[in-house]
XYZ file of N, CA and C in Angstrom:
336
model
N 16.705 -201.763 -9.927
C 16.408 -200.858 -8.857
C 15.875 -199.530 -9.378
N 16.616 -199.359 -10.636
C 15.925 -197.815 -11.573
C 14.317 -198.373 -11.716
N 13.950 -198.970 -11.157
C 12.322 -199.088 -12.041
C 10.952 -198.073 -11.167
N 11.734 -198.164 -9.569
C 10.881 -197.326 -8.700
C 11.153 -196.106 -8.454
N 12.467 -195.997 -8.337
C 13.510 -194.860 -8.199
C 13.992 -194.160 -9.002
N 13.669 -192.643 -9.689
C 14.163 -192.604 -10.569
C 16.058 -192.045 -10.688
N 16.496 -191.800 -11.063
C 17.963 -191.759 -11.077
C 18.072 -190.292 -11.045
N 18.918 -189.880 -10.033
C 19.341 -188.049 -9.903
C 20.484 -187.275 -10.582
N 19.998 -186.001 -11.191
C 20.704 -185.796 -11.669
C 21.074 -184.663 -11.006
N 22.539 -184.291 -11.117
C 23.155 -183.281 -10.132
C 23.267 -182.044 -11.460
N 23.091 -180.546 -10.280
C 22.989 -179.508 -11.254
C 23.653 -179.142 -11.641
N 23.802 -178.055 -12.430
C 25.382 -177.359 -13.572
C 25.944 -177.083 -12.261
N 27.141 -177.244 -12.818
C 28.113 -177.151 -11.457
C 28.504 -175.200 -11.627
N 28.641 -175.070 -10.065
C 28.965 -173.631 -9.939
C 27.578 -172.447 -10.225
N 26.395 -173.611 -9.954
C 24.726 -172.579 -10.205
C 24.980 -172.204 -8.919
N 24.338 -170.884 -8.660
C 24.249 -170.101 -7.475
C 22.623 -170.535 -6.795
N 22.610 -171.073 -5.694
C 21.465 -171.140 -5.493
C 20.455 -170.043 -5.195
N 19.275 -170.428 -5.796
C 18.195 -169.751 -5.772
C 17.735 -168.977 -4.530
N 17.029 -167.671 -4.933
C 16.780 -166.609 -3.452
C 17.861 -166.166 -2.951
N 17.541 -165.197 -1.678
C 19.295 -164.786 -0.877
C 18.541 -165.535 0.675
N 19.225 -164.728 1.308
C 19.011 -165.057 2.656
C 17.769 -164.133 3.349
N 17.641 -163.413 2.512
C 15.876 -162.774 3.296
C 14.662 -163.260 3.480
N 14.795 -164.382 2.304
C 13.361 -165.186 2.209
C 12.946 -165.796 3.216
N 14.577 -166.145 3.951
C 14.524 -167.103 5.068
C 14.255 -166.389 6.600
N 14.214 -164.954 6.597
C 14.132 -164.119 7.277
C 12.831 -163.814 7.542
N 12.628 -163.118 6.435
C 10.696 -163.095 6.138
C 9.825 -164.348 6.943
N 10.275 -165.658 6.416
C 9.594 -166.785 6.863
C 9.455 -166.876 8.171
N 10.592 -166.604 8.660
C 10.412 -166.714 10.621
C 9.711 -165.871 10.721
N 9.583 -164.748 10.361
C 9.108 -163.434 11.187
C 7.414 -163.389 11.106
N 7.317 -164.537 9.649
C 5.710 -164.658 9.780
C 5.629 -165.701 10.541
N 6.094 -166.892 11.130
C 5.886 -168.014 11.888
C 5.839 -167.268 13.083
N 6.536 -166.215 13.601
C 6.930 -165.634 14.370
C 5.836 -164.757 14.900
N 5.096 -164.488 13.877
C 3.706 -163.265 13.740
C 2.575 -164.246 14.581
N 2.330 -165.609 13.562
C 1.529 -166.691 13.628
C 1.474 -167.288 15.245
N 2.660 -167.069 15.464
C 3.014 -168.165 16.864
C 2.070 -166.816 17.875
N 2.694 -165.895 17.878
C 1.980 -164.910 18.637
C 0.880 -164.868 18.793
N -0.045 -164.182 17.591
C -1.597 -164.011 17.271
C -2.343 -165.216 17.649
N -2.065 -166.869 17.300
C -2.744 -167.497 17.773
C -2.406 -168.161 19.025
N -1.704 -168.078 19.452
C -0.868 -169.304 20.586
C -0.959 -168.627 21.758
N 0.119 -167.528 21.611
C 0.383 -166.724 22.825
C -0.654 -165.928 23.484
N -1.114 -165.272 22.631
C -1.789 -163.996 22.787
C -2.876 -164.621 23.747
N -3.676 -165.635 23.133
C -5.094 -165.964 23.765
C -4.493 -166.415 24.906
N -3.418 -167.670 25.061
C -3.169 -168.483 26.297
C -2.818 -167.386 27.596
N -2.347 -166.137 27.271
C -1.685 -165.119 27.675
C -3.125 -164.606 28.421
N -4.277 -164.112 27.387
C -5.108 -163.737 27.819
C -6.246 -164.083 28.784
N -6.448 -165.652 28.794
C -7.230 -166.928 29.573
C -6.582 -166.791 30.547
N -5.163 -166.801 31.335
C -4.399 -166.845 32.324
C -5.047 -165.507 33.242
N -5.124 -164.189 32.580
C -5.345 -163.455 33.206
C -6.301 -163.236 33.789
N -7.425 -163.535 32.871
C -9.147 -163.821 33.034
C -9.234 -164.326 34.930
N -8.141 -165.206 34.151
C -8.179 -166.399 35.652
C -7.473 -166.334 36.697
N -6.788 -165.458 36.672
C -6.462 -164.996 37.638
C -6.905 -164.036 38.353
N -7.557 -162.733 37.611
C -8.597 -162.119 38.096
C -9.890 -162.733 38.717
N -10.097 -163.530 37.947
C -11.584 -164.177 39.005
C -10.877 -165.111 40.561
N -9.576 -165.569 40.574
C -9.321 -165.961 41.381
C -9.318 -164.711 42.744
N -9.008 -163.999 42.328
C -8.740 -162.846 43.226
C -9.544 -162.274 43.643
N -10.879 -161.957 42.841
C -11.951 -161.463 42.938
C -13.309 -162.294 43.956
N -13.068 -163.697 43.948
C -13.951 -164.749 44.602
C -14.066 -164.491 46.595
N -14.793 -164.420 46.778
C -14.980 -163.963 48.547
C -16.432 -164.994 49.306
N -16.608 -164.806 50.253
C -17.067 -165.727 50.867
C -18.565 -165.831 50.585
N -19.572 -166.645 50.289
C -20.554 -166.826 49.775
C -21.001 -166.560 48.164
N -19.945 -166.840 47.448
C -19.639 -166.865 45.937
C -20.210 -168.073 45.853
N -20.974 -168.521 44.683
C -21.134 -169.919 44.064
C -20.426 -170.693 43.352
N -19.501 -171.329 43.097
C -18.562 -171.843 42.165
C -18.277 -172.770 41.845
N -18.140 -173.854 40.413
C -17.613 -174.119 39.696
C -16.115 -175.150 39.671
N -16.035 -176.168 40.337
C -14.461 -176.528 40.186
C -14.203 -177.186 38.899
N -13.235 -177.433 38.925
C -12.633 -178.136 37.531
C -13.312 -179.925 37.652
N -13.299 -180.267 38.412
C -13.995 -181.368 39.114
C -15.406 -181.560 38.838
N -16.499 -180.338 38.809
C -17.300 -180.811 38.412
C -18.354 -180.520 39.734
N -17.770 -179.945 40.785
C -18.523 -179.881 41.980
C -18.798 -178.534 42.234
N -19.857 -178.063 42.650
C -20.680 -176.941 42.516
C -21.362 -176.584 43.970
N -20.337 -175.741 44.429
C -21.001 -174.991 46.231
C -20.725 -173.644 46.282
N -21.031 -173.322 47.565
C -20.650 -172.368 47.870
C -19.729 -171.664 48.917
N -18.760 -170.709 48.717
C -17.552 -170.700 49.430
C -17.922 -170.289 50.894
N -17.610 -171.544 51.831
C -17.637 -170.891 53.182
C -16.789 -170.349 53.809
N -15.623 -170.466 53.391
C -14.056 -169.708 53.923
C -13.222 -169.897 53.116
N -12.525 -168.874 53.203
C -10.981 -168.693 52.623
C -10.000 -168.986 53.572
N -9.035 -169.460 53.513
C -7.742 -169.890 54.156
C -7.015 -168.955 54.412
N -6.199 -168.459 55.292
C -5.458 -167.323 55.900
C -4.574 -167.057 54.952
N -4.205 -167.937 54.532
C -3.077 -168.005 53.185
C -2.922 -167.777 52.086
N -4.451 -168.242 51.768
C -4.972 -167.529 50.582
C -5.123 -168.758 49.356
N -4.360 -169.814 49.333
C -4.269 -170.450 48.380
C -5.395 -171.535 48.440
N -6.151 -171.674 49.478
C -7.217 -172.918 49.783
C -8.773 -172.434 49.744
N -9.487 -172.743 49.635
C -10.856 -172.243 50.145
C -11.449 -173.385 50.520
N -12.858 -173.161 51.104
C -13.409 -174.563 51.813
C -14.761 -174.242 51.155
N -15.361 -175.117 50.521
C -16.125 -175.043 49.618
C -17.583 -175.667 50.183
N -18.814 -175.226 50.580
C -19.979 -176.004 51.017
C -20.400 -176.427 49.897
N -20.944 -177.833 49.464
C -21.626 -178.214 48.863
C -22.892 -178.509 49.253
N -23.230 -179.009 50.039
C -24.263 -179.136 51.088
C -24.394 -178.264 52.568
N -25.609 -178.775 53.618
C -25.589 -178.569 54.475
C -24.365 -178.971 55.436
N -24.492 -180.317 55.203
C -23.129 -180.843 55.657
C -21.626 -181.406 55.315
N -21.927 -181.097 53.878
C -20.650 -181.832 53.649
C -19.867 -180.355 53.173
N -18.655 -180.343 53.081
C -17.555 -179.135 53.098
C -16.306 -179.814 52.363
N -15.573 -179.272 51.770
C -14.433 -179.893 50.818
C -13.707 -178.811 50.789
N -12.283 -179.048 51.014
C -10.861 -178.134 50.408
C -10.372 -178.018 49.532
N -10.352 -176.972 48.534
C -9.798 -177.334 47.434
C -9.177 -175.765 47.363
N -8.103 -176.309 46.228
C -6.687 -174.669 45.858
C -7.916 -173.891 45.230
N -7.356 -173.123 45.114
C -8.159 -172.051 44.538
C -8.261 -171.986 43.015
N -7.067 -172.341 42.706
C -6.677 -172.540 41.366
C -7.600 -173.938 40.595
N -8.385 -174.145 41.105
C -9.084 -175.624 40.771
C -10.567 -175.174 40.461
N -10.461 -173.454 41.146
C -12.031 -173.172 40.799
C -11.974 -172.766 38.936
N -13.314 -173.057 38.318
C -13.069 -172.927 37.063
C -13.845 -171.579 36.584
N -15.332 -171.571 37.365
C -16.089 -170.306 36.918
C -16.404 -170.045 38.652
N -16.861 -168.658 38.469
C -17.862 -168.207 39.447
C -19.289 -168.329 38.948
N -20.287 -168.740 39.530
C -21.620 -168.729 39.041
C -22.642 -167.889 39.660
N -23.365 -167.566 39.077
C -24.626 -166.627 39.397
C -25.260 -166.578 40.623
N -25.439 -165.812 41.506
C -26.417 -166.245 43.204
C -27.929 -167.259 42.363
N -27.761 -168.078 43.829
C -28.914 -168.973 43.110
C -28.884 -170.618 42.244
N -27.832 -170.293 41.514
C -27.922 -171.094 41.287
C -27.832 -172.418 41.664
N -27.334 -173.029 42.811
C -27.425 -174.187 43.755
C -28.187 -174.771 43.770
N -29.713 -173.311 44.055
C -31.131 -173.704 44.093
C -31.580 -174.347 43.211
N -31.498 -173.895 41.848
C -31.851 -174.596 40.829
C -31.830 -175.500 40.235
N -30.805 -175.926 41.041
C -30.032 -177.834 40.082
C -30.815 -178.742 41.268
């Protein structure tokens, strides 16, 4: 069984192990740095983006859903959380608000 494995040897007895307890301190506080700067910070910052444009969107805006569908807003819902979205002359769709992804430029409807 020694042929793959090699055989362990245990250390002088009564060695103090290596480092103190700060190293281990230090280490979080940079994981801790890391988790922030990349993780939080941006996801933190995209939320807000988006929530501002949610708030900001009013009636004859062009927009963008997560879906993939591209009109323009004919009403907002009393409530606030719905809008009714023209895609066409005739066709109209409900969707949360939270589903819109961008606002787009006047015009552009025309162009596609």
């Amino acid at each position: 069984m020694s042929l793959f494995i090699s055989n362990a040897h245990a250390s002088a007895a009564g060695a103090a192990p290596a480092g103190g307890g700060y190293e281990m301190l230090i280490m979080l506080a940079i994981f801790g740095l890391v988790f922030y700067f990349l993780i939080y910070r941006p996801q933190a910052k995209r939320v807000k983006e988006h929530k501002s444009l949610m708030s900001a969107m009013a009636k004859g805006d062009e927009v963008l859903t997560q879906g993939g569908l591209v009109g323009k807003i004919a009403k907002i819902a009393e409530d606030k959380d719905f809008i009714v979205i023209s895609l066409n002359d005739q066709a109209e769709v409900t969707v949360q608000k939270s589903a819109v992804s961008a606002v787009l430029p006047k015009g552009t409807m025309k162009s596609l």
